Tab-separated table of N, CA and C in Angstrom:
chain	number	residue	atom	x	y	z
W	1	UNK	N	39.807	164.772	187.737
W	1	UNK	CA	40.388	165.241	188.789
W	1	UNK	C	40.334	166.851	188.696
W	2	UNK	N	39.580	167.429	189.979
W	2	UNK	CA	39.976	168.610	190.100
W	2	UNK	C	41.436	169.478	190.905
W	3	UNK	N	41.998	169.323	189.774
W	3	UNK	CA	44.148	169.987	190.555
W	3	UNK	C	43.879	171.064	191.261
W	4	UNK	N	43.559	171.768	191.109
W	4	UNK	CA	43.321	172.955	192.287
W	4	UNK	C	42.546	172.464	193.426
W	5	UNK	N	41.762	171.861	193.673
W	5	UNK	CA	41.231	171.730	194.959
W	5	UNK	C	41.790	170.490	195.630
W	6	UNK	N	42.346	169.837	194.672
W	6	UNK	CA	43.310	168.665	195.331
W	6	UNK	C	44.870	169.256	195.600
W	7	UNK	N	45.153	169.725	195.232
W	7	UNK	CA	46.577	170.708	195.675
W	7	UNK	C	45.983	171.607	197.074
W	8	UNK	N	45.064	172.147	196.848
W	8	UNK	CA	44.594	172.838	198.175
W	8	UNK	C	44.308	172.042	199.870
W	9	UNK	N	43.968	170.776	198.980
W	9	UNK	CA	43.428	169.641	199.527
W	9	UNK	C	44.712	169.088	200.809
W	10	UNK	N	45.593	168.680	199.748
W	10	UNK	CA	47.176	168.327	200.071
W	10	UNK	C	47.679	169.205	200.983
W	11	UNK	N	47.494	170.684	200.887
W	11	UNK	CA	48.753	171.796	201.548
W	11	UNK	C	47.555	171.760	203.204
W	12	UNK	N	46.082	171.347	203.320
W	12	UNK	CA	45.672	171.088	204.570
W	12	UNK	C	46.181	170.122	204.839
W	13	UNK	N	46.010	168.860	204.529
W	13	UNK	CA	46.653	167.493	205.276
W	13	UNK	C	47.996	167.896	205.461
W	14	UNK	N	48.734	168.585	204.849
W	14	UNK	CA	50.167	168.876	205.282
W	14	UNK	C	50.202	169.368	206.671
W	15	UNK	N	49.496	170.829	206.285
W	15	UNK	CA	49.305	171.585	207.613
W	15	UNK	C	48.924	170.650	208.900
W	16	UNK	N	47.458	169.387	208.762
W	16	UNK	CA	46.926	169.447	209.677
W	16	UNK	C	47.810	168.041	210.543
W	17	UNK	N	48.800	167.284	209.591
W	17	UNK	CA	49.659	166.209	210.611
W	17	UNK	C	50.912	166.298	209.203
W	18	UNK	N	51.852	167.354	210.367
W	18	UNK	CA	53.070	167.198	209.205
W	18	UNK	C	54.302	166.531	209.290
W	19	UNK	N	54.785	166.288	208.111
W	19	UNK	CA	55.125	164.904	207.795
W	19	UNK	C	56.975	165.225	207.441
W	20	UNK	N	57.282	166.536	207.972
W	20	UNK	CA	58.375	166.932	207.955
W	20	UNK	C	59.293	165.819	208.739
W	21	UNK	N	59.001	165.267	209.407
W	21	UNK	CA	60.369	164.888	210.879
W	21	UNK	C	60.311	163.302	210.280
W	22	UNK	N	59.815	163.003	209.115
W	22	UNK	CA	59.978	161.746	207.992
W	22	UNK	C	61.148	161.666	207.044
W	23	UNK	N	62.179	162.195	207.428
W	23	UNK	CA	63.011	162.263	206.713
W	23	UNK	C	63.329	163.155	205.192
W	24	UNK	N	64.163	163.396	204.581
W	24	UNK	CA	64.252	164.130	203.618
W	24	UNK	C	62.757	163.858	202.336
W	25	UNK	N	62.712	163.430	202.411
W	25	UNK	CA	61.210	163.461	201.448
W	25	UNK	C	60.272	163.653	202.529
W	26	UNK	N	60.027	163.508	203.207
W	26	UNK	CA	59.150	164.030	204.080
W	26	UNK	C	59.280	166.006	204.089
W	27	UNK	N	60.840	166.361	204.286
W	27	UNK	CA	60.988	167.315	204.662
W	27	UNK	C	60.902	167.986	202.962
W	28	UNK	N	61.093	167.726	202.120
W	28	UNK	CA	60.945	168.233	200.862
W	28	UNK	C	59.057	168.433	200.414
W	29	UNK	N	58.491	167.491	200.728
W	29	UNK	CA	57.299	167.798	200.334
W	29	UNK	C	56.810	168.515	201.811
W	30	UNK	N	56.780	168.630	202.864
W	30	UNK	CA	56.368	170.090	203.073
W	30	UNK	C	57.219	171.228	202.739
W	31	UNK	N	58.320	171.736	202.500
W	31	UNK	CA	58.749	172.637	201.782
W	31	UNK	C	58.000	173.275	200.361
W	32	UNK	N	57.386	172.172	199.994
W	32	UNK	CA	56.659	172.231	198.265
W	32	UNK	C	55.309	172.598	198.906
W	33	UNK	N	54.605	171.896	199.924
W	33	UNK	CA	53.016	172.468	199.699
W	33	UNK	C	52.724	173.211	201.093
W	34	UNK	N	53.995	173.919	201.340
W	34	UNK	CA	53.858	174.809	202.772
W	34	UNK	C	53.742	176.948	202.235
W	35	UNK	N	52.418	177.267	202.355
W	35	UNK	CA	53.083	178.689	201.885
W	35	UNK	C	53.857	178.914	202.840
W	36	UNK	N	54.361	180.053	202.347
W	36	UNK	CA	55.066	180.553	202.897
W	36	UNK	C	56.670	180.488	202.780
W	37	UNK	N	56.789	179.618	202.001
W	37	UNK	CA	58.346	179.152	201.063
W	37	UNK	C	58.895	179.790	200.245
W	38	UNK	N	58.075	180.403	199.788
W	38	UNK	CA	58.292	181.577	198.531
W	38	UNK	C	57.247	182.255	198.187
W	39	UNK	N	57.874	183.241	197.044
W	39	UNK	CA	56.389	184.435	197.019
W	39	UNK	C	55.946	184.053	195.852
W	40	UNK	N	54.212	185.002	195.938
W	40	UNK	CA	53.298	184.688	195.248
W	40	UNK	C	53.179	185.700	194.430
W	41	UNK	N	53.107	186.582	193.390
W	41	UNK	CA	52.574	187.826	193.212
W	41	UNK	C	50.842	187.152	192.882
W	42	UNK	N	50.478	187.158	192.967
W	42	UNK	CA	48.588	186.337	192.958
W	42	UNK	C	48.264	185.824	194.118
W	43	UNK	N	48.014	187.807	194.634
W	43	UNK	CA	47.402	187.481	196.197
W	43	UNK	C	46.285	186.549	196.327
W	44	UNK	N	45.241	186.224	195.422
W	44	UNK	CA	43.696	185.842	195.724
W	44	UNK	C	44.620	183.839	195.841
W	45	UNK	N	45.617	183.418	194.826
W	45	UNK	CA	46.039	182.412	195.017
W	45	UNK	C	46.235	182.504	196.257
W	46	UNK	N	47.456	183.442	196.671
W	46	UNK	CA	48.088	182.945	197.822
W	46	UNK	C	46.937	183.014	199.039
W	47	UNK	N	46.426	183.636	199.268
W	47	UNK	CA	44.899	183.652	200.167
W	47	UNK	C	44.381	182.360	200.547
W	48	UNK	N	44.442	181.581	199.220
W	48	UNK	CA	43.712	180.297	198.799
W	48	UNK	C	44.560	179.332	199.785
W	49	UNK	N	45.810	179.582	199.391
W	49	UNK	CA	46.707	178.810	199.945
W	49	UNK	C	47.106	178.939	201.978
W	50	UNK	N	46.897	179.882	202.223
W	50	UNK	CA	47.027	180.208	203.755
W	50	UNK	C	45.855	180.174	204.106
W	51	UNK	N	44.492	179.938	203.556
W	51	UNK	CA	43.557	179.282	204.219
W	51	UNK	C	43.350	177.707	204.505
W	52	UNK	N	44.039	177.510	203.212
W	52	UNK	CA	44.115	175.481	203.228
W	52	UNK	C	45.162	175.115	204.429
W	53	UNK	N	45.940	176.142	204.542
W	53	UNK	CA	47.077	175.484	205.579
W	53	UNK	C	46.695	176.029	206.991
W	54	UNK	N	45.615	177.279	207.421
W	54	UNK	CA	44.741	177.441	208.393
W	54	UNK	C	43.628	176.410	209.008
W	55	UNK	N	43.194	175.801	207.997
W	55	UNK	CA	42.018	174.590	207.822
W	55	UNK	C	42.606	173.696	208.381
W	56	UNK	N	44.140	173.384	208.619
W	56	UNK	CA	44.640	171.794	208.446
W	56	UNK	C	44.957	172.065	209.550
W	57	UNK	N	45.679	173.204	209.826
W	57	UNK	CA	46.055	173.497	211.359
W	57	UNK	C	45.149	173.664	212.320
W	58	UNK	N	43.909	173.852	212.101
W	58	UNK	CA	42.474	173.919	213.003
W	58	UNK	C	42.150	172.493	213.337
W	59	UNK	N	42.432	171.612	212.146
W	59	UNK	CA	42.176	170.265	212.776
W	59	UNK	C	40.532	170.056	211.891
W	60	UNK	N	40.400	171.177	210.607
W	60	UNK	CA	39.158	170.708	210.056
W	60	UNK	C	39.227	169.666	208.887
W	61	UNK	N	38.223	168.575	208.308
W	61	UNK	CA	38.268	167.394	207.977
W	61	UNK	C	38.599	168.023	206.594
W	62	UNK	N	40.077	167.785	205.936
W	62	UNK	CA	40.421	168.343	204.929
W	62	UNK	C	39.388	167.791	203.779
W	63	UNK	N	39.498	166.267	203.867
W	63	UNK	CA	38.472	165.812	202.551
W	63	UNK	C	37.356	166.642	202.394
W	64	UNK	N	36.279	167.051	203.441
W	64	UNK	CA	35.083	167.874	203.892
W	64	UNK	C	35.013	169.288	202.969
W	65	UNK	N	36.345	170.073	203.603
W	65	UNK	CA	36.706	171.105	203.003
W	65	UNK	C	36.892	171.468	201.627
W	66	UNK	N	37.275	170.570	201.116
W	66	UNK	CA	37.587	170.335	199.368
W	66	UNK	C	36.894	169.333	198.834
W	67	UNK	N	35.671	168.993	198.967
W	67	UNK	CA	34.920	167.912	198.440
W	67	UNK	C	35.512	167.724	197.044
W	68	UNK	N	35.334	168.971	195.992
W	68	UNK	CA	35.791	168.809	194.452
W	68	UNK	C	36.944	167.731	194.345
W	69	UNK	N	38.092	167.223	195.253
W	69	UNK	CA	38.581	166.234	194.776
W	69	UNK	C	38.320	165.064	195.618
W	70	UNK	N	38.173	164.081	194.523
W	70	UNK	CA	37.906	162.592	195.081
W	70	UNK	C	38.600	161.925	195.959
W	71	UNK	N	38.022	161.467	196.841
W	71	UNK	CA	38.709	160.369	197.459
W	71	UNK	C	39.419	159.579	196.715
W	72	UNK	N	40.984	159.355	197.131
W	72	UNK	CA	41.925	158.766	196.539
W	72	UNK	C	42.334	159.543	195.800
W	73	UNK	N	42.176	160.846	194.807
W	73	UNK	CA	42.946	161.623	194.337
W	73	UNK	C	43.896	162.376	194.916
W	74	UNK	N	43.940	162.456	196.300
W	74	UNK	CA	44.744	163.821	197.066
W	74	UNK	C	46.003	163.374	196.747
W	75	UNK	N	46.953	163.910	196.800
W	75	UNK	CA	48.675	163.917	196.030
W	75	UNK	C	48.934	163.145	197.156
W	76	UNK	N	48.534	163.365	198.635
W	76	UNK	CA	49.590	162.412	199.793
W	76	UNK	C	48.735	160.643	199.871
W	77	UNK	N	47.744	160.526	199.263
W	77	UNK	CA	47.141	159.301	198.792
W	77	UNK	C	47.915	158.758	197.690
W	78	UNK	N	48.738	159.321	196.949
W	78	UNK	CA	49.346	158.592	195.850
W	78	UNK	C	50.599	157.885	196.639
W	79	UNK	N	50.749	158.405	197.493
W	79	UNK	CA	52.507	157.921	198.212
W	79	UNK	C	52.265	157.355	199.427
W	80	UNK	N	52.341	156.682	200.640
W	80	UNK	CA	52.595	156.343	201.782
W	80	UNK	C	54.141	156.740	202.490
W	81	UNK	N	54.391	156.820	203.559
W	81	UNK	CA	55.753	156.607	203.961
W	81	UNK	C	55.271	155.667	205.271
W	82	UNK	N	56.652	154.861	205.057
W	82	UNK	CA	56.356	153.994	206.229
W	82	UNK	C	57.562	154.213	207.036
W	83	UNK	N	57.794	154.218	208.141
W	83	UNK	CA	58.535	154.410	209.552
W	83	UNK	C	58.861	152.626	210.339
W	84	UNK	N	59.927	152.565	209.437
W	84	UNK	CA	60.636	151.238	209.684
W	84	UNK	C	61.393	150.937	211.347
W	85	UNK	N	61.712	152.488	211.880
W	85	UNK	CA	62.426	152.756	212.734
W	85	UNK	C	63.548	151.972	212.891
W	86	UNK	N	64.884	151.772	214.386
W	86	UNK	CA	65.748	151.014	213.853
W	86	UNK	C	65.646	149.602	213.262
W	87	UNK	N	66.346	149.310	212.128
W	87	UNK	CA	66.316	147.969	212.011
W	87	UNK	C	67.937	147.211	212.326
């Protein structure tokens, strides 16, 4: 698995469909995978993170934008969040 590509794809997907409204776990994932919550001294890498976020916000197909990350290997594909509503 191409780790960097999958991380960038995950950032793109989080920006495309924010999950912070899905409780504490969703908020934590949003914080971890959203550029701008921390500082990075590596400007080139930081640019890649921001570009991934921009792509997602603009509705780009994240799987096509990061084809080195095989289908089924993205971070968000490793788990699902189910909303049961009021029980």
